[in-house]
Amino acid sequence: MRETWLTLDTAALRHNVAVIRRQMPQARLLAMVKADAYGHGAAMLAPLLAEQADALGTAFIDEALALREQGVRSPIAVLEGVFTTQELALARQHDLQLAVHSPEQLALFAQAPAGAQIAVWLKVNSGMNRLGLRPVEALKAWRVLAQSPAVKTRGLLTHFATADELDSRQTVQQLGRFRALQQALAEADGVPVSDSLANSAAIFAHAAAAGAWMRPGIALYGSSPFAHRSAESLGLRPVMTLRSRVIAVHTVPAGEAVGYGASWVAARDTRIAVVAIGYGDGYPRHAPSGTPVLINGQRCQLAGRVSMDMITVDLGQVTARPGDPVVLWGDGLPADEVASAAGTISYELFCRLTPRVQRHLLADEILNG
Ligand SMILES: *Cc1c(COP(=O)(O)O)cnc(C)c1O
């Protein structure tokens, strides 16, 4: 049987939750599980995250409904909201919190029937210019929502464009706009306004962005949201380890090339290991020769192009035989390093894993015992 699989370390996940909570101890934790829990497998991790976090966050309603179907009962926020009255009805039926980010979504609520008791997050465009109402429109929308019979509670939400850059002027500016709006609304209402601002980067870099709710994604899974700070330096541990095995070892004489396009040429007689993973599994095809790979726990380098089902690795001084274990990223090799070599971010590596990769949960008991 072809052995290419990933393990999910639940102890690491618990650990990361604790590290994140220490960063913003006053904030409640809305764990982002969109895109199948960042490719990790929501079905496997959602029960644990539901227990560890105060709420879960998805992008679309379908993702939230799948969690409900799976038996997740904790609060779930749908951060891109709903787009039709049918979806609004479903959200109510399944007790989903909804973001409202556009005039169209606001109109859905203005016309909603009485009794649809939905918790709403008004999304403010504080400067990222992706989703959200500008502060002036948000001010009006806040009142519309107050009058909608469909709304149970209101919160104010925004998202940062550059929270991963230290000393970012844009983040300070976004924060200023958001806080000004929040204060105006609170003064008008005579009560504080619940807020949510911080993604993983802001949780570690912008204490002023702490609010009632933080929304970490990548940090939960143990990768760094920063280009120049390692996950380890943030105290995070990788949840996912992507694994495979060596299926062949051979010596390539100096001067001969390896793989499609003959792009890598052996400078000297070279021991090459063939590993049973490729872009058909989601290993990035753009990973260049030199990308790190762990064989028998030791660092080796990718040599030649990534194929659909295989990669070829320069063993250097490492000895290996068919059947030996390989780690593509995770335990012992940060996904951030592989991502950086491949010109992308760990988020994308995780999300691109295909169903061909089997997912296995490492329960805490197994790990500790
Ligand atoms: C994905 C997402 C997050 C989490 O971002 P990370 O960088 O993974 O922490 C938070 N908020 C919103 C609105 C998102 O879409």
Short mmCIF file of N, CA, C and O in Angstrom, two decimals, residues 71 85 119 131 137 182 198 244 254 316 331:
data_model
loop_
_atom_site.label_atom_id
_atom_site.label_comp_id
_atom_site.label_asym_id
_atom_site.label_seq_id
_atom_site.Cartn_x
_atom_site.Cartn_y
_atom_site.Cartn_z
N GLY A 71 -22.30 17.45 14.48
CA GLY A 71 -22.65 17.44 15.91
C GLY A 71 -21.99 18.54 16.73
O GLY A 71 -22.10 18.53 17.95
N THR A 85 -32.22 34.87 1.30
CA THR A 85 -33.15 34.70 2.44
C THR A 85 -33.18 33.24 2.89
O THR A 85 -33.35 32.97 4.07
N ALA A 119 -27.28 36.35 16.03
CA ALA A 119 -26.17 37.18 16.49
C ALA A 119 -25.41 37.67 15.27
O ALA A 119 -25.01 36.87 14.43
N LEU A 131 -13.60 43.12 2.29
CA LEU A 131 -15.00 43.11 2.70
C LEU A 131 -15.25 44.17 3.77
O LEU A 131 -14.36 44.52 4.54
N GLU A 137 -20.86 54.34 6.55
CA GLU A 137 -21.99 53.45 6.25
C GLU A 137 -22.26 52.51 7.43
O GLU A 137 -23.41 52.16 7.71
N GLN A 182 -16.19 52.52 16.93
CA GLN A 182 -16.70 51.75 18.06
C GLN A 182 -17.14 52.69 19.19
O GLN A 182 -18.20 52.51 19.80
N ALA A 198 -8.48 40.78 16.05
CA ALA A 198 -7.15 40.20 15.89
C ALA A 198 -7.13 38.84 15.20
O ALA A 198 -7.75 37.88 15.66
N SER A 244 5.72 10.45 4.50
CA SER A 244 5.71 9.47 3.42
C SER A 244 6.86 8.50 3.67
O SER A 244 7.45 8.49 4.76
N ALA A 254 27.82 11.25 -11.67
CA ALA A 254 28.10 12.67 -11.93
C ALA A 254 27.78 13.01 -13.38
O ALA A 254 28.07 12.23 -14.29
N GLY A 316 22.77 13.18 0.14
CA GLY A 316 24.00 13.69 0.75
C GLY A 316 24.68 12.58 1.53
O GLY A 316 24.93 11.51 0.99
N ASP A 331 6.72 17.95 12.28
CA ASP A 331 7.64 17.60 13.36
C ASP A 331 9.08 17.56 12.84
O ASP A 331 9.43 16.70 12.04
#
